[in-house]
Amino acid sequence: MTLTPAQRTIGEGIDRLVSIEITGRGVIGDLYQAARALQDAPLCLTAAARLLEKVHKGQVVILATGLPMYPWFAGEQDGPVGTATLARALLLAVDAGLYVRPLDDALSLPTTAAVLPFPLEWEEAAVRAQALLDTLRPSALVAIERTGANEHRQYHSSSGKRLTDYCGKIDTLFASAGEREILTIGVGDGGNEIGCAAIRDSVLQAVPHAARCACPCGGTTIPEVPTDLLIAAAISNWGAYGVEAGMALLLERPGILHGRDIDARVHDLCAAAGANNDGPGLLDVGADAVAAPLHGHIVDLLGRMVESGIDFGRLYREPRYPWF
Ligand SMILES: [Zn+2]
């Protein structure tokens, strides 16, 4: 991947913005540094570039999300929101749109997406993974705020509570994708998400409860299945937003990044569907205990940075001002 100076500068800025310490958990600084030490270029922009290389019109991308919140085992708004907005961005990037339809329709109709559950049982999940990979032949798999199985095949919340019975065994899909050389990306914010295997030692050091869970398995909270790339963000949705911004920057199409109106609407719908806003466990609109309008501010700032990156790139190519 060859980046222009303007792209690299804005790419670093995107990473800084989406990894700012806003939740007060005190772990994202260390997790980001560990993820960044694995590569020489900004995380979100790298993921964006790899997706644009791999994904072409008519091809399938599988996005995985869903982290049940203890003790309700209900969903949360961190994950689904970024999944929806990244799906939109990917479809725009390959000149498509986004209708949600049943899988068969989605495979035959243009500009569609399908929402699929995944089996809770391991054996059924393994069969389903092979079938999906055989039929869909995806170009890429992205996990956003998606927990995975630890060394004892147990799933955990960031505080170490067991979630195994409520999680589709999506690890089977990621493991098989790796064998088939399909691009895999994990987006996480707490060390218990798919993708964090790459920074296992740093998670063990930085995240309380990561080394020993609070369930009888006595293992770590870190999923074992590896991914090609990891994005560590303050809130996982923001990692997805950063990838959208990266694609918008690389293609010089600001509209690929969703705007704050869409952001608010997706949060609203997610909360109305019963997804949690973390913290005190309320169904307030927002993610990781951060209210929805603040997520809109992040989207606004990312949008401004993308425009700056595009403008500066053009200024160097075609100087517009006599004093420049
Ligand atoms: Zn455990």
PDB file of C-alpha atoms in Angstrom, residues 41 48 52 80 146 191 248 264 278 280 285:
ATOM      1  CA  ALA A  41       0.765   2.262   8.774  1.00  0.00           C
ATOM      2  CA  ALA A  48      -9.701   0.304   4.339  1.00  0.00           C
ATOM      3  CA  LEU A  52     -10.683  -1.965  -1.340  1.00  0.00           C
ATOM      4  CA  PRO A  80     -24.387  -3.448  15.416  1.00  0.00           C
ATOM      5  CA  ARG A 146     -17.685  -9.676  18.480  1.00  0.00           C
ATOM      6  CA  GLY A 191      -9.434  -7.384  24.507  1.00  0.00           C
ATOM      7  CA  ALA A 248     -13.660   7.672   1.718  1.00  0.00           C
ATOM      8  CA  ALA A 264     -28.386   8.942  15.083  1.00  0.00           C
ATOM      9  CA  ASP A 278     -23.592  -0.371  28.671  1.00  0.00           C
ATOM     10  CA  PRO A 280     -25.719   1.248  34.098  1.00  0.00           C
ATOM     11  CA  VAL A 285     -29.557   5.772  22.796  1.00  0.00           C
TER      12      VAL A 285
END
